[in-house]
PDB file of C-alpha atoms and ligand atoms in Angstrom:
ATOM      1  CA  MET A  97     -20.065  35.332  25.682  1.00 50.00           C
ATOM      2  CA  THR A  98     -18.915  36.267  22.219  1.00 52.00           C
ATOM      3  CA  GLY A  99     -15.791  38.089  21.175  1.00 53.00           C
ATOM      4  CA  MET A 100     -13.972  38.761  17.933  1.00 56.00           C
ATOM      5  CA  ASN A 101     -12.220  35.422  18.092  1.00 58.00           C
ATOM      6  CA  ASP A 102     -15.484  33.556  18.118  1.00 65.00           C
ATOM      7  CA  VAL A 103     -16.471  34.864  14.711  1.00 82.00           C
ATOM      8  CA  THR A 104     -13.102  34.616  12.986  1.00 94.00           C
ATOM      9  CA  PRO A 105     -13.493  31.712  10.562  1.00 97.00           C
ATOM     10  CA  HIS A 106     -10.910  28.941  10.448  1.00 98.00           C
ATOM     11  CA  PRO A 107     -10.296  25.881   8.271  1.00 98.00           C
ATOM     12  CA  GLN A 108     -12.603  23.240   9.705  1.00 98.00           C
ATOM     13  CA  ARG A 109     -12.138  20.282   7.381  1.00 98.00           C
ATOM     14  CA  LEU A 110      -9.578  19.289   4.773  1.00 99.00           C
ATOM     15  CA  TYR A 111     -10.541  16.610   2.270  1.00 99.00           C
ATOM     16  CA  LEU A 112      -7.898  14.883   0.154  1.00 98.00           C
ATOM     17  CA  CYS A 113      -9.684  13.692  -2.990  1.00 98.00           C
ATOM     18  CA  GLN A 114      -7.819  11.014  -4.923  1.00 98.00           C
ATOM     19  CA  LEU A 115      -8.607  11.420  -8.626  1.00 98.00           C
ATOM     20  CA  SER A 116      -6.648   8.587 -10.223  1.00 96.00           C
ATOM     21  CA  THR A 117      -3.620   6.342  -9.979  1.00 96.00           C
ATOM     22  CA  THR A 118      -1.047   5.419 -12.623  1.00 93.00           C
ATOM     23  CA  THR A 119       1.509   2.635 -12.636  1.00 92.00           C
ATOM     24  CA  LEU A 120       4.663   3.641 -14.503  1.00 89.00           C
ATOM     25  CA  PRO A 121       7.104   0.961 -15.637  1.00 88.00           C
ATOM     26  CA  LEU A 122      10.712   1.456 -14.500  1.00 87.00           C
ATOM     27  CA  ALA A 123      13.826  -0.499 -15.370  1.00 85.00           C
ATOM     28  CA  ALA A 124      14.226  -4.141 -14.307  1.00 84.00           C
ATOM     29  CA  GLY A 125      10.525  -4.869 -13.932  1.00 86.00           C
ATOM     30  CA  GLN A 126      10.003  -2.289 -11.208  1.00 91.00           C
ATOM     31  CA  THR A 127       7.102   0.124 -11.211  1.00 91.00           C
ATOM     32  CA  LEU A 128       6.432   3.580  -9.838  1.00 91.00           C
ATOM     33  CA  GLN A 129       3.044   4.267  -8.305  1.00 94.00           C
ATOM     34  CA  MET A 130       1.791   7.736  -9.140  1.00 95.00           C
ATOM     35  CA  SER A 131      -1.422   9.315  -7.919  1.00 97.00           C
ATOM     36  CA  SER A 132      -3.316  12.509  -8.699  1.00 97.00           C
ATOM     37  CA  GLY A 133      -5.500  14.506  -6.394  1.00 98.00           C
ATOM     38  CA  CYS A 134      -7.325  17.683  -5.605  1.00 98.00           C
ATOM     39  CA  TYR A 135      -8.249  19.106  -2.216  1.00 99.00           C
ATOM     40  CA  LEU A 136     -11.186  20.775  -0.524  1.00 99.00           C
ATOM     41  CA  VAL A 137     -10.995  23.058   2.512  1.00 99.00           C
ATOM     42  CA  GLN A 138     -14.244  23.872   4.305  1.00 98.00           C
ATOM     43  CA  MET A 139     -14.054  26.946   6.500  1.00 98.00           C
ATOM     44  CA  SER A 140     -16.022  27.167   9.749  1.00 97.00           C
ATOM     45  CA  ASP A 141     -18.254  29.854   8.185  1.00 97.00           C
ATOM     46  CA  GLY A 142     -19.220  27.517   5.333  1.00 97.00           C
ATOM     47  CA  THR A 143     -16.840  28.920   2.703  1.00 98.00           C
ATOM     48  CA  ASN A 144     -15.718  26.144   0.359  1.00 98.00           C
ATOM     49  CA  VAL A 145     -12.231  26.330  -1.110  1.00 99.00           C
ATOM     50  CA  LEU A 146     -11.215  23.889  -3.826  1.00 99.00           C
ATOM     51  CA  ILE A 147      -7.564  23.409  -4.740  1.00 99.00           C
ATOM     52  CA  ASP A 148      -7.038  22.182  -8.328  1.00 98.00           C
ATOM     53  CA  SER A 149      -9.519  20.213 -10.423  1.00 98.00           C
ATOM     54  CA  GLY A 150      -7.682  17.305 -12.099  1.00 98.00           C
ATOM     55  CA  LEU A 151      -7.499  15.914 -15.639  1.00 96.00           C
ATOM     56  CA  PRO A 152     -10.240  16.994 -18.073  1.00 96.00           C
ATOM     57  CA  ALA A 153     -12.943  14.505 -19.030  1.00 93.00           C
ATOM     58  CA  ASP A 154     -11.802  14.580 -22.658  1.00 88.00           C
ATOM     59  CA  TYR A 155      -8.172  13.763 -21.816  1.00 90.00           C
ATOM     60  CA  THR A 156      -6.400  10.863 -23.456  1.00 85.00           C
ATOM     61  CA  ALA A 157      -2.911   9.860 -22.370  1.00 83.00           C
ATOM     62  CA  PRO A 158      -0.210  10.383 -25.018  1.00 84.00           C
ATOM     63  CA  ALA A 159       1.113   7.294 -26.794  1.00 84.00           C
ATOM     64  CA  GLY A 160       3.426   5.306 -24.549  1.00 83.00           C
ATOM     65  CA  VAL A 161       2.048   6.722 -21.282  1.00 84.00           C
ATOM     66  CA  PRO A 162      -0.018   4.245 -19.255  1.00 87.00           C
ATOM     67  CA  ALA A 163      -3.666   5.206 -18.849  1.00 86.00           C
ATOM     68  CA  ALA A 164      -4.877   6.448 -15.479  1.00 88.00           C
ATOM     69  CA  GLU A 165      -6.729   3.920 -13.332  1.00 91.00           C
ATOM     70  CA  ASN A 166      -9.224   4.166 -10.480  1.00 93.00           C
ATOM     71  CA  GLU A 167     -10.561   7.411 -11.846  1.00 94.00           C
ATOM     72  CA  LYS A 168     -13.040   9.512  -9.893  1.00 97.00           C
ATOM     73  CA  ASP A 169     -13.361  13.121 -11.074  1.00 98.00           C
ATOM     74  CA  VAL A 170     -13.676  16.217  -8.918  1.00 98.00           C
ATOM     75  CA  LEU A 171     -17.402  16.636  -9.570  1.00 98.00           C
ATOM     76  CA  THR A 172     -18.091  13.104  -8.337  1.00 98.00           C
ATOM     77  CA  HIS A 173     -16.008  13.708  -5.222  1.00 98.00           C
ATOM     78  CA  LEU A 174     -17.888  16.922  -4.489  1.00 98.00           C
ATOM     79  CA  ARG A 175     -21.275  15.284  -5.083  1.00 98.00           C
ATOM     80  CA  GLU A 176     -20.386  12.547  -2.599  1.00 98.00           C
ATOM     81  CA  LEU A 177     -19.640  15.304  -0.081  1.00 98.00           C
ATOM     82  CA  GLY A 178     -23.017  16.905  -0.768  1.00 98.00           C
ATOM     83  CA  LEU A 179     -21.652  19.790  -2.845  1.00 98.00           C
ATOM     84  CA  ARG A 180     -22.467  21.160  -6.280  1.00 98.00           C
ATOM     85  CA  PRO A 181     -19.919  23.042  -8.431  1.00 98.00           C
ATOM     86  CA  GLU A 182     -21.709  26.323  -7.632  1.00 98.00           C
ATOM     87  CA  ASP A 183     -21.030  25.760  -3.921  1.00 98.00           C
ATOM     88  CA  ILE A 184     -17.312  26.376  -4.461  1.00 98.00           C
ATOM     89  CA  ASP A 185     -16.407  29.954  -3.436  1.00 98.00           C
ATOM     90  CA  LEU A 186     -12.685  29.954  -4.157  1.00 98.00           C
ATOM     91  CA  LEU A 187     -10.645  27.773  -6.500  1.00 99.00           C
ATOM     92  CA  ILE A 188      -6.928  27.896  -5.820  1.00 99.00           C
ATOM     93  CA  CYS A 189      -5.110  27.116  -9.068  1.00 99.00           C
ATOM     94  CA  THR A 190      -1.681  25.739  -8.192  1.00 98.00           C
ATOM     95  CA  HIS A 191      -0.760  25.756 -11.886  1.00 98.00           C
ATOM     96  CA  PHE A 192      -2.393  25.056 -15.248  1.00 98.00           C
ATOM     97  CA  ASP A 193      -0.829  21.700 -16.150  1.00 98.00           C
ATOM     98  CA  VAL A 194      -3.471  19.447 -17.678  1.00 96.00           C
ATOM     99  CA  ASP A 195      -3.667  17.171 -14.626  1.00 96.00           C
ATOM    100  CA  HIS A 196      -4.513  20.119 -12.345  1.00 98.00           C
ATOM    101  CA  ALA A 197      -6.787  22.418 -14.346  1.00 98.00           C
ATOM    102  CA  GLY A 198      -9.088  20.161 -16.378  1.00 98.00           C
ATOM    103  CA  TYR A 199     -12.379  21.063 -14.692  1.00 98.00           C
ATOM    104  CA  HIS A 200     -11.820  24.732 -13.839  1.00 98.00           C
ATOM    105  CA  ASP A 201     -14.613  25.837 -16.200  1.00 98.00           C
ATOM    106  CA  ALA A 202     -17.151  23.972 -14.052  1.00 98.00           C
ATOM    107  CA  PHE A 203     -16.659  26.491 -11.220  1.00 98.00           C
ATOM    108  CA  ARG A 204     -18.444  29.588 -12.523  1.00 97.00           C
ATOM    109  CA  ASN A 205     -19.414  30.942  -9.090  1.00 97.00           C
ATOM    110  CA  ALA A 206     -15.906  30.734  -7.721  1.00 98.00           C
ATOM    111  CA  GLU A 207     -13.147  33.284  -7.685  1.00 98.00           C
ATOM    112  CA  LEU A 208     -10.088  31.586  -9.171  1.00 98.00           C
ATOM    113  CA  ILE A 209      -6.821  32.319  -7.378  1.00 99.00           C
ATOM    114  CA  VAL A 210      -3.549  32.164  -9.319  1.00 99.00           C
ATOM    115  CA  GLN A 211      -0.125  33.765  -9.199  1.00 98.00           C
ATOM    116  CA  ARG A 212       0.166  36.606 -11.710  1.00 98.00           C
ATOM    117  CA  THR A 213       3.442  35.240 -13.126  1.00 98.00           C
ATOM    118  CA  HIS A 214       1.796  31.907 -13.834  1.00 98.00           C
ATOM    119  CA  TYR A 215      -1.346  33.366 -15.344  1.00 98.00           C
ATOM    120  CA  GLU A 216       0.602  35.689 -17.634  1.00 98.00           C
ATOM    121  CA  ARG A 217       2.927  32.914 -18.781  1.00 98.00           C
ATOM    122  CA  ALA A 218       0.016  30.646 -19.597  1.00 98.00           C
ATOM    123  CA  LYS A 219      -2.040  33.395 -21.263  1.00 98.00           C
ATOM    124  CA  SER A 220       0.930  34.291 -23.457  1.00 98.00           C
ATOM    125  CA  GLY A 221       0.495  30.935 -25.178  1.00 98.00           C
ATOM    126  CA  ASP A 222       3.152  28.719 -23.592  1.00 98.00           C
ATOM    127  CA  PRO A 223       2.341  25.350 -25.251  1.00 97.00           C
ATOM    128  CA  ARG A 224       2.778  23.559 -21.914  1.00 97.00           C
ATOM    129  CA  TYR A 225      -0.586  24.908 -20.765  1.00 98.00           C
ATOM    130  CA  ALA A 226      -2.472  24.400 -24.040  1.00 97.00           C
ATOM    131  CA  ALA A 227      -3.948  20.993 -23.216  1.00 95.00           C
ATOM    132  CA  ALA A 228      -6.326  22.358 -20.557  1.00 97.00           C
ATOM    133  CA  ARG A 229      -6.624  25.895 -21.915  1.00 98.00           C
ATOM    134  CA  ALA A 230     -10.288  25.526 -22.893  1.00 97.00           C
ATOM    135  CA  HIS A 231     -10.939  24.720 -19.223  1.00 98.00           C
ATOM    136  CA  TRP A 232      -8.794  27.329 -17.417  1.00 98.00           C
ATOM    137  CA  ASP A 233      -9.218  30.142 -19.949  1.00 98.00           C
ATOM    138  CA  HIS A 234     -12.997  30.003 -20.268  1.00 98.00           C
ATOM    139  CA  PRO A 235     -14.454  33.556 -20.587  1.00 97.00           C
ATOM    140  CA  ALA A 236     -16.983  32.929 -17.779  1.00 97.00           C
ATOM    141  CA  LEU A 237     -14.228  32.483 -15.182  1.00 98.00           C
ATOM    142  CA  GLN A 238     -13.223  35.220 -12.730  1.00 98.00           C
ATOM    143  CA  TYR A 239      -9.575  35.360 -11.732  1.00 98.00           C
ATOM    144  CA  ARG A 240      -7.796  37.076  -8.869  1.00 98.00           C
ATOM    145  CA  LEU A 241      -4.074  37.434  -9.551  1.00 98.00           C
ATOM    146  CA  LEU A 242      -1.650  37.232  -6.612  1.00 98.00           C
ATOM    147  CA  ASP A 243       1.917  38.461  -6.278  1.00 98.00           C
ATOM    148  CA  GLY A 244       3.635  36.054  -3.901  1.00 98.00           C
ATOM    149  CA  ASP A 245       2.642  34.480  -0.573  1.00 98.00           C
ATOM    150  CA  THR A 246      -0.841  35.466   0.550  1.00 98.00           C
ATOM    151  CA  GLU A 247      -3.075  34.588   3.498  1.00 98.00           C
ATOM    152  CA  LEU A 248      -6.302  34.122   1.545  1.00 98.00           C
ATOM    153  CA  LEU A 249      -8.492  33.434   4.555  1.00 98.00           C
ATOM    154  CA  PRO A 250      -7.598  33.089   8.236  1.00 98.00           C
ATOM    155  CA  GLY A 251      -5.525  29.896   8.513  1.00 98.00           C
ATOM    156  CA  LEU A 252      -5.320  29.355   4.763  1.00 98.00           C
ATOM    157  CA  THR A 253      -2.179  30.628   3.040  1.00 98.00           C
ATOM    158  CA  VAL A 254      -0.891  30.181  -0.496  1.00 98.00           C
ATOM    159  CA  ILE A 255       2.876  29.953  -0.875  1.00 98.00           C
ATOM    160  CA  GLU A 256       4.616  30.880  -4.094  1.00 98.00           C
ATOM    161  CA  THR A 257       6.781  27.895  -5.102  1.00 98.00           C
ATOM    162  CA  SER A 258       8.134  28.441  -8.606  1.00 98.00           C
ATOM    163  CA  GLY A 259      10.373  25.799 -10.144  1.00 98.00           C
ATOM    164  CA  HIS A 260       8.042  23.057 -11.325  1.00 98.00           C
ATOM    165  CA  ALA A 261       6.273  25.891 -13.138  1.00 98.00           C
ATOM    166  CA  PRO A 262       6.646  29.690 -12.951  1.00 98.00           C
ATOM    167  CA  GLY A 263       4.332  30.973 -10.235  1.00 98.00           C
ATOM    168  CA  HIS A 264       3.373  27.509  -9.006  1.00 98.00           C
ATOM    169  CA  GLN A 265       1.712  27.733  -5.592  1.00 98.00           C
ATOM    170  CA  SER A 266       1.502  25.408  -2.607  1.00 98.00           C
ATOM    171  CA  VAL A 267      -1.034  25.759   0.233  1.00 99.00           C
ATOM    172  CA  LEU A 268      -0.692  25.770   4.026  1.00 99.00           C
ATOM    173  CA  VAL A 269      -3.837  24.781   5.942  1.00 98.00           C
ATOM    174  CA  ARG A 270      -3.987  25.366   9.720  1.00 98.00           C
ATOM    175  CA  LEU A 271      -6.319  22.816  11.281  1.00 98.00           C
ATOM    176  CA  SER A 272      -7.257  22.995  14.947  1.00 97.00           C
ATOM    177  CA  GLN A 273      -7.093  19.258  15.698  1.00 98.00           C
ATOM    178  CA  SER A 274      -4.875  17.714  13.012  1.00 98.00           C
ATOM    179  CA  GLY A 275      -2.351  20.568  13.056  1.00 98.00           C
ATOM    180  CA  ASN A 276      -0.777  22.391  10.152  1.00 98.00           C
ATOM    181  CA  VAL A 277      -0.904  20.562   6.812  1.00 98.00           C
ATOM    182  CA  LEU A 278       1.169  21.604   3.803  1.00 98.00           C
ATOM    183  CA  LEU A 279      -0.164  20.776   0.358  1.00 99.00           C
ATOM    184  CA  ALA A 280       3.099  20.942  -1.574  1.00 98.00           C
ATOM    185  CA  VAL A 281       1.425  19.914  -4.827  1.00 98.00           C
ATOM    186  CA  ASP A 282       4.004  19.741  -7.649  1.00 98.00           C
ATOM    187  CA  ALA A 283       6.684  21.697  -5.795  1.00 98.00           C
ATOM    188  CA  VAL A 284       7.333  18.229  -4.315  1.00 98.00           C
ATOM    189  CA  VAL A 285       5.914  15.556  -6.609  1.00 97.00           C
ATOM    190  CA  MET A 286       7.266  12.594  -4.600  1.00 96.00           C
ATOM    191  CA  GLN A 287       8.326  12.362  -0.936  1.00 96.00           C
ATOM    192  CA  ARG A 288      11.795  11.091  -1.791  1.00 94.00           C
ATOM    193  CA  LEU A 289      12.499  14.284  -3.785  1.00 93.00           C
ATOM    194  CA  PHE A 290      12.040  16.534  -0.748  1.00 96.00           C
ATOM    195  CA  THR A 291      15.727  17.385  -0.227  1.00 95.00           C
ATOM    196  CA  PRO A 292      17.489  20.762  -0.661  1.00 92.00           C
ATOM    197  CA  GLU A 293      19.944  19.558  -3.327  1.00 92.00           C
ATOM    198  CA  ARG A 294      17.398  17.751  -5.442  1.00 95.00           C
ATOM    199  CA  SER A 295      17.625  17.548  -9.235  1.00 94.00           C
ATOM    200  CA  ALA A 296      14.833  18.747 -11.474  1.00 95.00           C
ATOM    201  CA  TRP A 297      12.771  16.297 -13.519  1.00 92.00           C
ATOM    202  CA  PRO A 298      12.270  16.902 -17.261  1.00 92.00           C
ATOM    203  CA  THR A 299       8.744  18.037 -16.335  1.00 93.00           C
ATOM    204  CA  ASP A 300      10.119  20.845 -14.133  1.00 96.00           C
ATOM    205  CA  ASP A 301      10.671  24.360 -15.474  1.00 96.00           C
ATOM    206  CA  ASN A 302      13.682  25.653 -13.510  1.00 97.00           C
ATOM    207  CA  GLU A 303      16.033  23.722 -11.205  1.00 97.00           C
ATOM    208  CA  THR A 304      17.396  26.780  -9.364  1.00 97.00           C
ATOM    209  CA  GLN A 305      13.900  27.955  -8.485  1.00 98.00           C
ATOM    210  CA  LEU A 306      12.834  24.407  -7.646  1.00 97.00           C
ATOM    211  CA  ARG A 307      15.629  24.137  -5.069  1.00 97.00           C
ATOM    212  CA  ALA A 308      14.869  27.576  -3.640  1.00 98.00           C
ATOM    213  CA  SER A 309      11.196  26.650  -3.284  1.00 98.00           C
ATOM    214  CA  THR A 310      12.139  23.323  -1.689  1.00 98.00           C
ATOM    215  CA  ARG A 311      14.234  25.133   0.935  1.00 98.00           C
ATOM    216  CA  LYS A 312      11.430  27.609   1.478  1.00 98.00           C
ATOM    217  CA  LEU A 313       8.984  24.767   2.167  1.00 98.00           C
ATOM    218  CA  LEU A 314      11.448  22.969   4.453  1.00 98.00           C
ATOM    219  CA  ASP A 315      11.825  26.216   6.449  1.00 98.00           C
ATOM    220  CA  ILE A 316       8.057  26.656   6.672  1.00 98.00           C
ATOM    221  CA  ILE A 317       7.661  23.078   7.914  1.00 98.00           C
ATOM    222  CA  GLU A 318      10.050  23.848  10.752  1.00 98.00           C
ATOM    223  CA  GLN A 319       8.765  27.330  11.599  1.00 98.00           C
ATOM    224  CA  GLU A 320       5.090  26.407  11.396  1.00 97.00           C
ATOM    225  CA  GLN A 321       5.427  22.922  12.902  1.00 97.00           C
ATOM    226  CA  VAL A 322       3.810  21.300   9.912  1.00 98.00           C
ATOM    227  CA  VAL A 323       2.677  17.780  10.807  1.00 98.00           C
ATOM    228  CA  LEU A 324       1.889  16.522   7.307  1.00 98.00           C
ATOM    229  CA  THR A 325       3.209  17.454   3.865  1.00 98.00           C
ATOM    230  CA  VAL A 326       1.118  16.074   1.016  1.00 98.00           C
ATOM    231  CA  CYS A 327       3.148  15.556  -2.182  1.00 98.00           C
ATOM    232  CA  GLY A 328       1.676  16.092  -5.630  1.00 98.00           C
ATOM    233  CA  HIS A 329       1.786  12.621  -7.136  1.00 97.00           C
ATOM    234  CA  ASP A 330       3.206  10.138  -4.628  1.00 98.00           C
ATOM    235  CA  GLY A 331       1.173   6.938  -4.991  1.00 97.00           C
ATOM    236  CA  GLY A 332       2.917   5.354  -2.007  1.00 96.00           C
ATOM    237  CA  GLN A 333       2.191   8.338   0.217  1.00 98.00           C
ATOM    238  CA  TRP A 334      -1.465   8.423  -0.856  1.00 97.00           C
ATOM    239  CA  GLN A 335      -1.857   4.910   0.549  1.00 96.00           C
ATOM    240  CA  THR A 336      -1.008   6.350   3.979  1.00 98.00           C
ATOM    241  CA  LEU A 337      -3.353   9.345   3.799  1.00 98.00           C
ATOM    242  CA  LYS A 338      -6.894   9.780   5.023  1.00 98.00           C
ATOM    243  CA  LYS A 339      -8.895  10.106   1.808  1.00 98.00           C
ATOM    244  CA  ALA A 340     -12.276  11.762   1.189  1.00 98.00           C
ATOM    245  CA  PRO A 341     -14.967  11.265   2.403  1.00 97.00           C
ATOM    246  CA  GLU A 342     -12.841  11.097   5.568  1.00 98.00           C
ATOM    247  CA  SER A 343     -11.268  14.418   6.504  1.00 98.00           C
ATOM    248  CA  TYR A 344      -8.545  16.088   8.529  1.00 98.00           C
ATOM    249  CA  GLU A 345     -10.064  18.515  11.019  1.00 98.00           C
TER     250      GLU A 345
HETATM  251 ZN1  LIG B1014       0.942  17.461 -11.553  1.00 86.00          ZN
END
């Protein structure tokens, strides 16, 4: 027996791909473990959705910033999962910071999904997004511009979370076994920052928007019974996560 529900696709697998780690020195001999990642959602109908693409191959850390360690780029992750760049159908661009947009130009078959406010800010020449511009602004790429929260595919919703950057977006993935997973990305860089009265970091764009987006995500976690929120760069949290090639289902 088949009905409409049987053919409605749903997110079948979520892969968390760790791209690199960085150890930052703090005061008094302490260190902060940072981690970078990108994510892959495979829909039950075979649609492949990539979220972000990591640092570009030609990236060198600025003077004084420790080099990334344990690097494995997005193309290597995909290859290990049996995928080629042309197999990616949608690329959700959370924002165009260099550590998130460095391989976008590899995904020529994909439709790239970005918030209009973010795209226009970056296109206008904001120097913040210059480092990866050759990769996100390649003429072969096809963009779809969004205005706010959007259910892209059944069970896969982008959430506008300005603050870290104008038009930054997070992603909610509804999985049938694991439950609802929120990819906060850089709306919440570290778990310990996930409080309504948080202060912005120097790398954030707007503290008022950052707090509003934080409250929005906290509300969504409650309303949607989110079971896991993945932060953008929390090295400690990454140690607790199931990493590709394992998946959440
Ligand atoms: Zn970042």
